[in-house]
Amino acid sequence: MSYKDISYSLKKSNRKTISIFIERDGSVSILAPAPYQLEKIEQVIEAKRSWIYRNLAEWEDLNRTQLQREFVNGEGFVYLGRSYRLSLEEKQNTDLLLKRGRFLLRRDKIHKGADIFKAFYKQKGLKKINERIALYAPKIGVKVNKVKVLELQNRWGSCSDNGNLNFHWKCLMAPVSVLDYIVVHELVHLLYRNHDNNFWNAVDKVMPDYAKHVKWLKHNGADMNL
């Protein structure tokens, strides 16, 4: 959909307020209450026009120098905020290992390098995220049903009404403190579905320094890729 020169995707739900997001790919998405008519949504877009322009310009600036990783000896790949050099191995039973401070990838699997790394992040990520959920869920007072680590397009995480949580495998590139923020963010959404004052107050109670993690994701998210 588009309004004048602003293209956007629209999703309606039982939420009470309207929210505008600049996604990680630079697209504009809008979440609106189901009763909202298109005219009212466009009024909000018009009121937020300067904010949208400013954030799109910032997104372009941050993504202009996005890293492009190659599967060659010495290339750096990030796991939990630390960069590990890649070493291509001639003989290795496992496709990918993190060992002796290096990522070890079978040389004959280079053509599947991205898929192999994604599988690594998903497998390791599920265990790590479940550990962080076990730490924070009792503090927030929520119970989690199922947890998955997968490809989430433009979101770091998502939650459903039945207590299921999903996390992007790219989250595992972030430092543990930032990963914790992503986990807390989704856990609090089990209490408050909107990003209203109640939501942010609940995040603040568990993680008073959450703002610096939001900033880190904003400035480093573009480089969390393969």
mmCIF file of the C-alpha atoms, coordinates in Angstrom:
data_MODEL
# 
_entry.id   MODEL 
# 
loop_
_atom_site.group_PDB 
_atom_site.id 
_atom_site.type_symbol 
_atom_site.label_atom_id 
_atom_site.label_alt_id 
_atom_site.label_comp_id 
_atom_site.label_asym_id 
_atom_site.label_entity_id 
_atom_site.label_seq_id 
_atom_site.pdbx_PDB_ins_code 
_atom_site.Cartn_x 
_atom_site.Cartn_y 
_atom_site.Cartn_z 
_atom_site.occupancy 
_atom_site.B_iso_or_equiv 
_atom_site.pdbx_formal_charge 
_atom_site.auth_seq_id 
_atom_site.auth_comp_id 
_atom_site.auth_asym_id 
_atom_site.auth_atom_id 
_atom_site.pdbx_PDB_model_num 
ATOM 1   C CA . MET A 1 1   ? 0.000   0.000   0.000  1.00 0.00 ? 1   MET A CA 1 
ATOM 2   C CA . SER A 1 2   ? 1.080   3.596   -0.341 1.00 0.00 ? 2   SER A CA 1 
ATOM 3   C CA . TYR A 1 3   ? 0.126   7.068   0.784  1.00 0.00 ? 3   TYR A CA 1 
ATOM 4   C CA . LYS A 1 4   ? 1.535   9.816   -1.445 1.00 0.00 ? 4   LYS A CA 1 
ATOM 5   C CA . ASP A 1 5   ? 5.252   8.924   -1.633 1.00 0.00 ? 5   ASP A CA 1 
ATOM 6   C CA . ILE A 1 6   ? 5.339   6.546   1.360  1.00 0.00 ? 6   ILE A CA 1 
ATOM 7   C CA . SER A 1 7   ? 4.923   2.828   0.664  1.00 0.00 ? 7   SER A CA 1 
ATOM 8   C CA . TYR A 1 8   ? 3.969   0.653   3.602  1.00 0.00 ? 8   TYR A CA 1 
ATOM 9   C CA . SER A 1 9   ? 2.531   -2.680  4.681  1.00 0.00 ? 9   SER A CA 1 
ATOM 10  C CA . LEU A 1 10  ? -0.541  -2.704  6.917  1.00 0.00 ? 10  LEU A CA 1 
ATOM 11  C CA . LYS A 1 11  ? -1.645  -5.241  9.500  1.00 0.00 ? 11  LYS A CA 1 
ATOM 12  C CA . LYS A 1 12  ? -4.757  -4.881  11.665 1.00 0.00 ? 12  LYS A CA 1 
ATOM 13  C CA . SER A 1 13  ? -5.406  -6.610  14.973 1.00 0.00 ? 13  SER A CA 1 
ATOM 14  C CA . ASN A 1 14  ? -7.206  -6.196  18.299 1.00 0.00 ? 14  ASN A CA 1 
ATOM 15  C CA . ARG A 1 15  ? -4.631  -3.678  19.481 1.00 0.00 ? 15  ARG A CA 1 
ATOM 16  C CA . LYS A 1 16  ? -5.748  -0.288  20.850 1.00 0.00 ? 16  LYS A CA 1 
ATOM 17  C CA . THR A 1 17  ? -3.162  2.004   19.284 1.00 0.00 ? 17  THR A CA 1 
ATOM 18  C CA . ILE A 1 18  ? -1.460  2.454   15.928 1.00 0.00 ? 18  ILE A CA 1 
ATOM 19  C CA . SER A 1 19  ? 2.299   1.884   15.570 1.00 0.00 ? 19  SER A CA 1 
ATOM 20  C CA . ILE A 1 20  ? 4.692   2.662   12.709 1.00 0.00 ? 20  ILE A CA 1 
ATOM 21  C CA . PHE A 1 21  ? 7.934   0.705   12.289 1.00 0.00 ? 21  PHE A CA 1 
ATOM 22  C CA . ILE A 1 22  ? 10.958  1.045   10.039 1.00 0.00 ? 22  ILE A CA 1 
ATOM 23  C CA . GLU A 1 23  ? 11.881  -2.591  9.485  1.00 0.00 ? 23  GLU A CA 1 
ATOM 24  C CA . ARG A 1 24  ? 15.408  -3.962  9.180  1.00 0.00 ? 24  ARG A CA 1 
ATOM 25  C CA . ASP A 1 25  ? 15.106  -4.030  5.381  1.00 0.00 ? 25  ASP A CA 1 
ATOM 26  C CA . GLY A 1 26  ? 14.106  -0.357  5.276  1.00 0.00 ? 26  GLY A CA 1 
ATOM 27  C CA . SER A 1 27  ? 10.417  -0.977  4.639  1.00 0.00 ? 27  SER A CA 1 
ATOM 28  C CA . VAL A 1 28  ? 7.653   0.806   6.538  1.00 0.00 ? 28  VAL A CA 1 
ATOM 29  C CA . SER A 1 29  ? 5.093   -1.313  8.364  1.00 0.00 ? 29  SER A CA 1 
ATOM 30  C CA . ILE A 1 30  ? 2.022   -0.167  10.244 1.00 0.00 ? 30  ILE A CA 1 
ATOM 31  C CA . LEU A 1 31  ? 0.098   -2.029  12.934 1.00 0.00 ? 31  LEU A CA 1 
ATOM 32  C CA . ALA A 1 32  ? -3.382  -0.613  13.474 1.00 0.00 ? 32  ALA A CA 1 
ATOM 33  C CA . PRO A 1 33  ? -6.525  -1.427  15.453 1.00 0.00 ? 33  PRO A CA 1 
ATOM 34  C CA . ALA A 1 34  ? -9.039  -3.433  13.417 1.00 0.00 ? 34  ALA A CA 1 
ATOM 35  C CA . PRO A 1 35  ? -11.733 -0.706  13.451 1.00 0.00 ? 35  PRO A CA 1 
ATOM 36  C CA . TYR A 1 36  ? -9.392  1.921   11.945 1.00 0.00 ? 36  TYR A CA 1 
ATOM 37  C CA . GLN A 1 37  ? -10.432 3.058   8.487  1.00 0.00 ? 37  GLN A CA 1 
ATOM 38  C CA . LEU A 1 38  ? -7.827  3.825   5.822  1.00 0.00 ? 38  LEU A CA 1 
ATOM 39  C CA . GLU A 1 39  ? -8.531  7.550   6.084  1.00 0.00 ? 39  GLU A CA 1 
ATOM 40  C CA . LYS A 1 40  ? -7.584  7.586   9.774  1.00 0.00 ? 40  LYS A CA 1 
ATOM 41  C CA . ILE A 1 41  ? -4.440  5.572   9.108  1.00 0.00 ? 41  ILE A CA 1 
ATOM 42  C CA . GLU A 1 42  ? -3.380  8.026   6.417  1.00 0.00 ? 42  GLU A CA 1 
ATOM 43  C CA . GLN A 1 43  ? -3.935  10.907  8.831  1.00 0.00 ? 43  GLN A CA 1 
ATOM 44  C CA . VAL A 1 44  ? -1.456  9.285   11.213 1.00 0.00 ? 44  VAL A CA 1 
ATOM 45  C CA . ILE A 1 45  ? 1.039   8.765   8.376  1.00 0.00 ? 45  ILE A CA 1 
ATOM 46  C CA . GLU A 1 46  ? 0.747   12.423  7.453  1.00 0.00 ? 46  GLU A CA 1 
ATOM 47  C CA . ALA A 1 47  ? 1.297   13.484  11.065 1.00 0.00 ? 47  ALA A CA 1 
ATOM 48  C CA . LYS A 1 48  ? 4.354   11.227  11.306 1.00 0.00 ? 48  LYS A CA 1 
ATOM 49  C CA . ARG A 1 49  ? 5.758   12.107  7.868  1.00 0.00 ? 49  ARG A CA 1 
ATOM 50  C CA . SER A 1 50  ? 8.857   13.917  9.144  1.00 0.00 ? 50  SER A CA 1 
ATOM 51  C CA . TRP A 1 51  ? 9.551   11.087  11.629 1.00 0.00 ? 51  TRP A CA 1 
ATOM 52  C CA . ILE A 1 52  ? 9.295   8.506   8.834  1.00 0.00 ? 52  ILE A CA 1 
ATOM 53  C CA . TYR A 1 53  ? 11.616  10.499  6.543  1.00 0.00 ? 53  TYR A CA 1 
ATOM 54  C CA . ARG A 1 54  ? 14.168  10.998  9.310  1.00 0.00 ? 54  ARG A CA 1 
ATOM 55  C CA . ASN A 1 55  ? 14.240  7.322   10.279 1.00 0.00 ? 55  ASN A CA 1 
ATOM 56  C CA . LEU A 1 56  ? 14.415  6.123   6.673  1.00 0.00 ? 56  LEU A CA 1 
ATOM 57  C CA . ALA A 1 57  ? 17.393  8.444   6.086  1.00 0.00 ? 57  ALA A CA 1 
ATOM 58  C CA . GLU A 1 58  ? 19.070  7.065   9.211  1.00 0.00 ? 58  GLU A CA 1 
ATOM 59  C CA . TRP A 1 59  ? 18.404  3.499   8.032  1.00 0.00 ? 59  TRP A CA 1 
ATOM 60  C CA . GLU A 1 60  ? 20.036  4.253   4.660  1.00 0.00 ? 60  GLU A CA 1 
ATOM 61  C CA . ASP A 1 61  ? 23.060  5.740   6.405  1.00 0.00 ? 61  ASP A CA 1 
ATOM 62  C CA . LEU A 1 62  ? 23.481  2.749   8.728  1.00 0.00 ? 62  LEU A CA 1 
ATOM 63  C CA . ASN A 1 63  ? 23.093  0.220   5.900  1.00 0.00 ? 63  ASN A CA 1 
ATOM 64  C CA . ARG A 1 64  ? 25.303  1.946   3.353  1.00 0.00 ? 64  ARG A CA 1 
ATOM 65  C CA . THR A 1 65  ? 28.400  0.104   4.600  1.00 0.00 ? 65  THR A CA 1 
ATOM 66  C CA . GLN A 1 66  ? 26.764  -3.233  5.408  1.00 0.00 ? 66  GLN A CA 1 
ATOM 67  C CA . LEU A 1 67  ? 29.284  -6.036  5.766  1.00 0.00 ? 67  LEU A CA 1 
ATOM 68  C CA . GLN A 1 68  ? 29.361  -8.768  3.145  1.00 0.00 ? 68  GLN A CA 1 
ATOM 69  C CA . ARG A 1 69  ? 30.952  -11.882 4.614  1.00 0.00 ? 69  ARG A CA 1 
ATOM 70  C CA . GLU A 1 70  ? 32.735  -14.469 2.474  1.00 0.00 ? 70  GLU A CA 1 
ATOM 71  C CA . PHE A 1 71  ? 33.487  -18.081 3.310  1.00 0.00 ? 71  PHE A CA 1 
ATOM 72  C CA . VAL A 1 72  ? 37.261  -17.759 3.125  1.00 0.00 ? 72  VAL A CA 1 
ATOM 73  C CA . ASN A 1 73  ? 40.070  -18.341 5.600  1.00 0.00 ? 73  ASN A CA 1 
ATOM 74  C CA . GLY A 1 74  ? 40.312  -15.522 8.111  1.00 0.00 ? 74  GLY A CA 1 
ATOM 75  C CA . GLU A 1 75  ? 36.817  -14.080 7.592  1.00 0.00 ? 75  GLU A CA 1 
ATOM 76  C CA . GLY A 1 76  ? 35.142  -13.072 10.840 1.00 0.00 ? 76  GLY A CA 1 
ATOM 77  C CA . PHE A 1 77  ? 31.806  -14.581 11.876 1.00 0.00 ? 77  PHE A CA 1 
ATOM 78  C CA . VAL A 1 78  ? 30.041  -13.378 15.007 1.00 0.00 ? 78  VAL A CA 1 
ATOM 79  C CA . TYR A 1 79  ? 28.548  -15.460 17.793 1.00 0.00 ? 79  TYR A CA 1 
ATOM 80  C CA . LEU A 1 80  ? 27.152  -13.890 20.985 1.00 0.00 ? 80  LEU A CA 1 
ATOM 81  C CA . GLY A 1 81  ? 28.896  -10.607 20.273 1.00 0.00 ? 81  GLY A CA 1 
ATOM 82  C CA . ARG A 1 82  ? 32.370  -12.012 19.623 1.00 0.00 ? 82  ARG A CA 1 
ATOM 83  C CA . SER A 1 83  ? 33.999  -12.369 16.213 1.00 0.00 ? 83  SER A CA 1 
ATOM 84  C CA . TYR A 1 84  ? 35.649  -15.701 15.399 1.00 0.00 ? 84  TYR A CA 1 
ATOM 85  C CA . ARG A 1 85  ? 37.919  -16.210 12.405 1.00 0.00 ? 85  ARG A CA 1 
ATOM 86  C CA . LEU A 1 86  ? 36.920  -18.857 9.874  1.00 0.00 ? 86  LEU A CA 1 
ATOM 87  C CA . SER A 1 87  ? 39.230  -21.755 9.113  1.00 0.00 ? 87  SER A CA 1 
ATOM 88  C CA . LEU A 1 88  ? 38.505  -24.045 6.170  1.00 0.00 ? 88  LEU A CA 1 
ATOM 89  C CA . GLU A 1 89  ? 39.245  -27.677 7.031  1.00 0.00 ? 89  GLU A CA 1 
ATOM 90  C CA . GLU A 1 90  ? 40.081  -30.428 4.568  1.00 0.00 ? 90  GLU A CA 1 
ATOM 91  C CA . LYS A 1 91  ? 39.024  -33.283 6.870  1.00 0.00 ? 91  LYS A CA 1 
ATOM 92  C CA . GLN A 1 92  ? 36.335  -32.876 9.494  1.00 0.00 ? 92  GLN A CA 1 
ATOM 93  C CA . ASN A 1 93  ? 33.394  -35.101 10.395 1.00 0.00 ? 93  ASN A CA 1 
ATOM 94  C CA . THR A 1 94  ? 31.091  -32.218 11.327 1.00 0.00 ? 94  THR A CA 1 
ATOM 95  C CA . ASP A 1 95  ? 30.223  -29.511 8.795  1.00 0.00 ? 95  ASP A CA 1 
ATOM 96  C CA . LEU A 1 96  ? 30.862  -26.675 11.261 1.00 0.00 ? 96  LEU A CA 1 
ATOM 97  C CA . LEU A 1 97  ? 32.516  -26.456 14.657 1.00 0.00 ? 97  LEU A CA 1 
ATOM 98  C CA . LEU A 1 98  ? 33.341  -23.613 17.023 1.00 0.00 ? 98  LEU A CA 1 
ATOM 99  C CA . LYS A 1 99  ? 36.609  -24.796 18.489 1.00 0.00 ? 99  LYS A CA 1 
ATOM 100 C CA . ARG A 1 100 ? 39.873  -23.302 19.752 1.00 0.00 ? 100 ARG A CA 1 
ATOM 101 C CA . GLY A 1 101 ? 38.552  -19.781 19.192 1.00 0.00 ? 101 GLY A CA 1 
ATOM 102 C CA . ARG A 1 102 ? 37.738  -20.365 15.520 1.00 0.00 ? 102 ARG A CA 1 
ATOM 103 C CA . PHE A 1 103 ? 34.861  -21.455 13.332 1.00 0.00 ? 103 PHE A CA 1 
ATOM 104 C CA . LEU A 1 104 ? 35.962  -24.608 11.514 1.00 0.00 ? 104 LEU A CA 1 
ATOM 105 C CA . LEU A 1 105 ? 34.090  -25.250 8.246  1.00 0.00 ? 105 LEU A CA 1 
ATOM 106 C CA . ARG A 1 106 ? 34.609  -28.195 5.923  1.00 0.00 ? 106 ARG A CA 1 
ATOM 107 C CA . ARG A 1 107 ? 36.130  -26.863 2.722  1.00 0.00 ? 107 ARG A CA 1 
ATOM 108 C CA . ASP A 1 108 ? 33.885  -29.040 0.553  1.00 0.00 ? 108 ASP A CA 1 
ATOM 109 C CA . LYS A 1 109 ? 30.823  -27.407 2.183  1.00 0.00 ? 109 LYS A CA 1 
ATOM 110 C CA . ILE A 1 110 ? 31.642  -23.811 1.255  1.00 0.00 ? 110 ILE A CA 1 
ATOM 111 C CA . HIS A 1 111 ? 28.807  -23.741 -1.271 1.00 0.00 ? 111 HIS A CA 1 
ATOM 112 C CA . LYS A 1 112 ? 26.390  -24.429 1.596  1.00 0.00 ? 112 LYS A CA 1 
ATOM 113 C CA . GLY A 1 113 ? 28.155  -22.138 4.048  1.00 0.00 ? 113 GLY A CA 1 
ATOM 114 C CA . ALA A 1 114 ? 25.221  -19.814 4.733  1.00 0.00 ? 114 ALA A CA 1 
ATOM 115 C CA . ASP A 1 115 ? 22.797  -22.675 5.370  1.00 0.00 ? 115 ASP A CA 1 
ATOM 116 C CA . ILE A 1 116 ? 25.296  -24.432 7.636  1.00 0.00 ? 116 ILE A CA 1 
ATOM 117 C CA . PHE A 1 117 ? 25.863  -21.290 9.719  1.00 0.00 ? 117 PHE A CA 1 
ATOM 118 C CA . LYS A 1 118 ? 22.123  -20.682 9.987  1.00 0.00 ? 118 LYS A CA 1 
ATOM 119 C CA . ALA A 1 119 ? 21.641  -24.251 11.238 1.00 0.00 ? 119 ALA A CA 1 
ATOM 120 C CA . PHE A 1 120 ? 24.401  -23.649 13.803 1.00 0.00 ? 120 PHE A CA 1 
ATOM 121 C CA . TYR A 1 121 ? 22.761  -20.465 15.080 1.00 0.00 ? 121 TYR A CA 1 
ATOM 122 C CA . LYS A 1 122 ? 19.356  -22.139 15.270 1.00 0.00 ? 122 LYS A CA 1 
ATOM 123 C CA . GLN A 1 123 ? 20.642  -25.159 17.186 1.00 0.00 ? 123 GLN A CA 1 
ATOM 124 C CA . LYS A 1 124 ? 22.864  -23.232 19.602 1.00 0.00 ? 124 LYS A CA 1 
ATOM 125 C CA . GLY A 1 125 ? 20.348  -20.418 19.807 1.00 0.00 ? 125 GLY A CA 1 
ATOM 126 C CA . LEU A 1 126 ? 17.477  -22.564 21.012 1.00 0.00 ? 126 LEU A CA 1 
ATOM 127 C CA . LYS A 1 127 ? 19.496  -23.799 23.985 1.00 0.00 ? 127 LYS A CA 1 
ATOM 128 C CA . LYS A 1 128 ? 20.864  -20.353 24.851 1.00 0.00 ? 128 LYS A CA 1 
ATOM 129 C CA . ILE A 1 129 ? 17.498  -18.588 24.510 1.00 0.00 ? 129 ILE A CA 1 
ATOM 130 C CA . ASN A 1 130 ? 15.759  -21.198 26.653 1.00 0.00 ? 130 ASN A CA 1 
ATOM 131 C CA . GLU A 1 131 ? 18.396  -20.556 29.317 1.00 0.00 ? 131 GLU A CA 1 
ATOM 132 C CA . ARG A 1 132 ? 17.680  -16.808 29.212 1.00 0.00 ? 132 ARG A CA 1 
ATOM 133 C CA . ILE A 1 133 ? 13.914  -17.393 29.276 1.00 0.00 ? 133 ILE A CA 1 
ATOM 134 C CA . ALA A 1 134 ? 14.301  -19.575 32.372 1.00 0.00 ? 134 ALA A CA 1 
ATOM 135 C CA . LEU A 1 135 ? 16.117  -16.660 34.004 1.00 0.00 ? 135 LEU A CA 1 
ATOM 136 C CA . TYR A 1 136 ? 13.720  -13.840 33.087 1.00 0.00 ? 136 TYR A CA 1 
ATOM 137 C CA . ALA A 1 137 ? 10.252  -15.402 32.796 1.00 0.00 ? 137 ALA A CA 1 
ATOM 138 C CA . PRO A 1 138 ? 9.818   -15.824 36.584 1.00 0.00 ? 138 PRO A CA 1 
ATOM 139 C CA . LYS A 1 139 ? 10.899  -12.215 37.150 1.00 0.00 ? 139 LYS A CA 1 
ATOM 140 C CA . ILE A 1 140 ? 8.260   -10.988 34.700 1.00 0.00 ? 140 ILE A CA 1 
ATOM 141 C CA . GLY A 1 141 ? 5.645   -13.431 35.904 1.00 0.00 ? 141 GLY A CA 1 
ATOM 142 C CA . VAL A 1 142 ? 4.855   -15.202 32.639 1.00 0.00 ? 142 VAL A CA 1 
ATOM 143 C CA . LYS A 1 143 ? 4.913   -18.778 31.381 1.00 0.00 ? 143 LYS A CA 1 
ATOM 144 C CA . VAL A 1 144 ? 6.164   -19.726 27.932 1.00 0.00 ? 144 VAL A CA 1 
ATOM 145 C CA . ASN A 1 145 ? 4.712   -22.493 25.816 1.00 0.00 ? 145 ASN A CA 1 
ATOM 146 C CA . LYS A 1 146 ? 6.938   -23.254 22.820 1.00 0.00 ? 146 LYS A CA 1 
ATOM 147 C CA . VAL A 1 147 ? 10.140  -21.554 21.671 1.00 0.00 ? 147 VAL A CA 1 
ATOM 148 C CA . LYS A 1 148 ? 11.512  -21.584 18.124 1.00 0.00 ? 148 LYS A CA 1 
ATOM 149 C CA . VAL A 1 149 ? 14.582  -20.075 16.469 1.00 0.00 ? 149 VAL A CA 1 
ATOM 150 C CA . LEU A 1 150 ? 14.014  -19.474 12.772 1.00 0.00 ? 150 LEU A CA 1 
ATOM 151 C CA . GLU A 1 151 ? 13.971  -16.942 9.937  1.00 0.00 ? 151 GLU A CA 1 
ATOM 152 C CA . LEU A 1 152 ? 11.708  -14.069 10.964 1.00 0.00 ? 152 LEU A CA 1 
ATOM 153 C CA . GLN A 1 153 ? 12.193  -11.682 8.054  1.00 0.00 ? 153 GLN A CA 1 
ATOM 154 C CA . ASN A 1 154 ? 12.361  -8.227  9.647  1.00 0.00 ? 154 ASN A CA 1 
ATOM 155 C CA . ARG A 1 155 ? 11.748  -8.929  13.342 1.00 0.00 ? 155 ARG A CA 1 
ATOM 156 C CA . TRP A 1 156 ? 14.131  -9.991  16.093 1.00 0.00 ? 156 TRP A CA 1 
ATOM 157 C CA . GLY A 1 157 ? 11.325  -11.830 17.841 1.00 0.00 ? 157 GLY A CA 1 
ATOM 158 C CA . SER A 1 158 ? 7.591   -12.421 17.938 1.00 0.00 ? 158 SER A CA 1 
ATOM 159 C CA . CYS A 1 159 ? 5.011   -13.891 20.290 1.00 0.00 ? 159 CYS A CA 1 
ATOM 160 C CA . SER A 1 160 ? 1.552   -15.403 20.010 1.00 0.00 ? 160 SER A CA 1 
ATOM 161 C CA . ASP A 1 161 ? -1.513  -15.304 22.233 1.00 0.00 ? 161 ASP A CA 1 
ATOM 162 C CA . ASN A 1 162 ? -0.956  -18.914 23.321 1.00 0.00 ? 162 ASN A CA 1 
ATOM 163 C CA . GLY A 1 163 ? 2.488   -18.196 24.773 1.00 0.00 ? 163 GLY A CA 1 
ATOM 164 C CA . ASN A 1 164 ? 4.672   -19.282 21.861 1.00 0.00 ? 164 ASN A CA 1 
ATOM 165 C CA . LEU A 1 165 ? 7.838   -17.256 21.255 1.00 0.00 ? 165 LEU A CA 1 
ATOM 166 C CA . ASN A 1 166 ? 9.858   -17.054 18.044 1.00 0.00 ? 166 ASN A CA 1 
ATOM 167 C CA . PHE A 1 167 ? 13.334  -15.575 17.669 1.00 0.00 ? 167 PHE A CA 1 
ATOM 168 C CA . HIS A 1 168 ? 15.396  -14.774 14.585 1.00 0.00 ? 168 HIS A CA 1 
ATOM 169 C CA . TRP A 1 169 ? 18.585  -16.822 14.324 1.00 0.00 ? 169 TRP A CA 1 
ATOM 170 C CA . LYS A 1 170 ? 20.463  -13.535 13.823 1.00 0.00 ? 170 LYS A CA 1 
ATOM 171 C CA . CYS A 1 171 ? 19.823  -12.729 17.498 1.00 0.00 ? 171 CYS A CA 1 
ATOM 172 C CA . LEU A 1 172 ? 22.656  -15.126 18.304 1.00 0.00 ? 172 LEU A CA 1 
ATOM 173 C CA . MET A 1 173 ? 25.127  -12.711 16.740 1.00 0.00 ? 173 MET A CA 1 
ATOM 174 C CA . ALA A 1 174 ? 24.346  -10.111 19.411 1.00 0.00 ? 174 ALA A CA 1 
ATOM 175 C CA . PRO A 1 175 ? 26.121  -9.904  22.792 1.00 0.00 ? 175 PRO A CA 1 
ATOM 176 C CA . VAL A 1 176 ? 24.362  -11.831 25.555 1.00 0.00 ? 176 VAL A CA 1 
ATOM 177 C CA . SER A 1 177 ? 23.201  -8.569  27.175 1.00 0.00 ? 177 SER A CA 1 
ATOM 178 C CA . VAL A 1 178 ? 21.465  -7.560  23.940 1.00 0.00 ? 178 VAL A CA 1 
ATOM 179 C CA . LEU A 1 179 ? 20.055  -11.061 23.480 1.00 0.00 ? 179 LEU A CA 1 
ATOM 180 C CA . ASP A 1 180 ? 18.645  -10.747 26.992 1.00 0.00 ? 180 ASP A CA 1 
ATOM 181 C CA . TYR A 1 181 ? 16.877  -7.538  25.985 1.00 0.00 ? 181 TYR A CA 1 
ATOM 182 C CA . ILE A 1 182 ? 15.295  -9.261  22.971 1.00 0.00 ? 182 ILE A CA 1 
ATOM 183 C CA . VAL A 1 183 ? 14.143  -12.108 25.226 1.00 0.00 ? 183 VAL A CA 1 
ATOM 184 C CA . VAL A 1 184 ? 12.741  -9.701  27.833 1.00 0.00 ? 184 VAL A CA 1 
ATOM 185 C CA . HIS A 1 185 ? 11.005  -7.699  25.109 1.00 0.00 ? 185 HIS A CA 1 
ATOM 186 C CA . GLU A 1 186 ? 9.109   -10.748 23.873 1.00 0.00 ? 186 GLU A CA 1 
ATOM 187 C CA . LEU A 1 187 ? 8.353   -12.036 27.366 1.00 0.00 ? 187 LEU A CA 1 
ATOM 188 C CA . VAL A 1 188 ? 6.796   -8.701  28.329 1.00 0.00 ? 188 VAL A CA 1 
ATOM 189 C CA . HIS A 1 189 ? 4.678   -8.874  25.169 1.00 0.00 ? 189 HIS A CA 1 
ATOM 190 C CA . LEU A 1 190 ? 2.945   -11.844 26.783 1.00 0.00 ? 190 LEU A CA 1 
ATOM 191 C CA . LEU A 1 191 ? 1.553   -9.297  29.240 1.00 0.00 ? 191 LEU A CA 1 
ATOM 192 C CA . TYR A 1 192 ? 1.204   -6.232  26.997 1.00 0.00 ? 192 TYR A CA 1 
ATOM 193 C CA . ARG A 1 193 ? 0.813   -6.663  23.243 1.00 0.00 ? 193 ARG A CA 1 
ATOM 194 C CA . ASN A 1 194 ? 1.356   -2.976  22.418 1.00 0.00 ? 194 ASN A CA 1 
ATOM 195 C CA . HIS A 1 195 ? 4.407   -0.786  22.927 1.00 0.00 ? 195 HIS A CA 1 
ATOM 196 C CA . ASP A 1 196 ? 2.546   1.465   25.347 1.00 0.00 ? 196 ASP A CA 1 
ATOM 197 C CA . ASN A 1 197 ? 3.717   2.908   28.674 1.00 0.00 ? 197 ASN A CA 1 
ATOM 198 C CA . ASN A 1 198 ? 2.721   -0.245  30.547 1.00 0.00 ? 198 ASN A CA 1 
ATOM 199 C CA . PHE A 1 199 ? 4.908   -2.317  28.232 1.00 0.00 ? 199 PHE A CA 1 
ATOM 200 C CA . TRP A 1 200 ? 8.028   -0.142  28.547 1.00 0.00 ? 200 TRP A CA 1 
ATOM 201 C CA . ASN A 1 201 ? 7.559   0.252   32.305 1.00 0.00 ? 201 ASN A CA 1 
ATOM 202 C CA . ALA A 1 202 ? 7.514   -3.545  32.643 1.00 0.00 ? 202 ALA A CA 1 
ATOM 203 C CA . VAL A 1 203 ? 10.690  -3.838  30.537 1.00 0.00 ? 203 VAL A CA 1 
ATOM 204 C CA . ASP A 1 204 ? 12.331  -1.116  32.638 1.00 0.00 ? 204 ASP A CA 1 
ATOM 205 C CA . LYS A 1 205 ? 11.602  -2.947  35.903 1.00 0.00 ? 205 LYS A CA 1 
ATOM 206 C CA . VAL A 1 206 ? 13.508  -6.001  34.716 1.00 0.00 ? 206 VAL A CA 1 
ATOM 207 C CA . MET A 1 207 ? 16.144  -4.223  32.619 1.00 0.00 ? 207 MET A CA 1 
ATOM 208 C CA . PRO A 1 208 ? 16.630  -0.548  33.569 1.00 0.00 ? 208 PRO A CA 1 
ATOM 209 C CA . ASP A 1 209 ? 19.379  -0.106  30.954 1.00 0.00 ? 209 ASP A CA 1 
ATOM 210 C CA . TYR A 1 210 ? 17.301  -1.494  28.071 1.00 0.00 ? 210 TYR A CA 1 
ATOM 211 C CA . ALA A 1 211 ? 17.659  1.750   26.068 1.00 0.00 ? 211 ALA A CA 1 
ATOM 212 C CA . LYS A 1 212 ? 21.331  1.107   25.383 1.00 0.00 ? 212 LYS A CA 1 
ATOM 213 C CA . HIS A 1 213 ? 20.474  -2.332  23.976 1.00 0.00 ? 213 HIS A CA 1 
ATOM 214 C CA . VAL A 1 214 ? 17.826  -0.803  21.720 1.00 0.00 ? 214 VAL A CA 1 
ATOM 215 C CA . LYS A 1 215 ? 20.480  1.627   20.492 1.00 0.00 ? 215 LYS A CA 1 
ATOM 216 C CA . TRP A 1 216 ? 22.986  -1.188  19.935 1.00 0.00 ? 216 TRP A CA 1 
ATOM 217 C CA . LEU A 1 217 ? 20.531  -3.093  17.753 1.00 0.00 ? 217 LEU A CA 1 
ATOM 218 C CA . LYS A 1 218 ? 19.703  0.039   15.795 1.00 0.00 ? 218 LYS A CA 1 
ATOM 219 C CA . HIS A 1 219 ? 23.349  0.740   14.994 1.00 0.00 ? 219 HIS A CA 1 
ATOM 220 C CA . ASN A 1 220 ? 24.646  -2.825  14.611 1.00 0.00 ? 220 ASN A CA 1 
ATOM 221 C CA . GLY A 1 221 ? 21.638  -4.765  13.331 1.00 0.00 ? 221 GLY A CA 1 
ATOM 222 C CA . ALA A 1 222 ? 22.575  -4.208  9.689  1.00 0.00 ? 222 ALA A CA 1 
ATOM 223 C CA . ASP A 1 223 ? 25.824  -6.135  10.146 1.00 0.00 ? 223 ASP A CA 1 
ATOM 224 C CA . MET A 1 224 ? 24.149  -9.130  11.762 1.00 0.00 ? 224 MET A CA 1 
ATOM 225 C CA . ASN A 1 225 ? 24.009  -11.147 8.563  1.00 0.00 ? 225 ASN A CA 1 
ATOM 226 C CA . LEU A 1 226 ? 25.836  -13.786 6.550  1.00 0.00 ? 226 LEU A CA 1 
# 
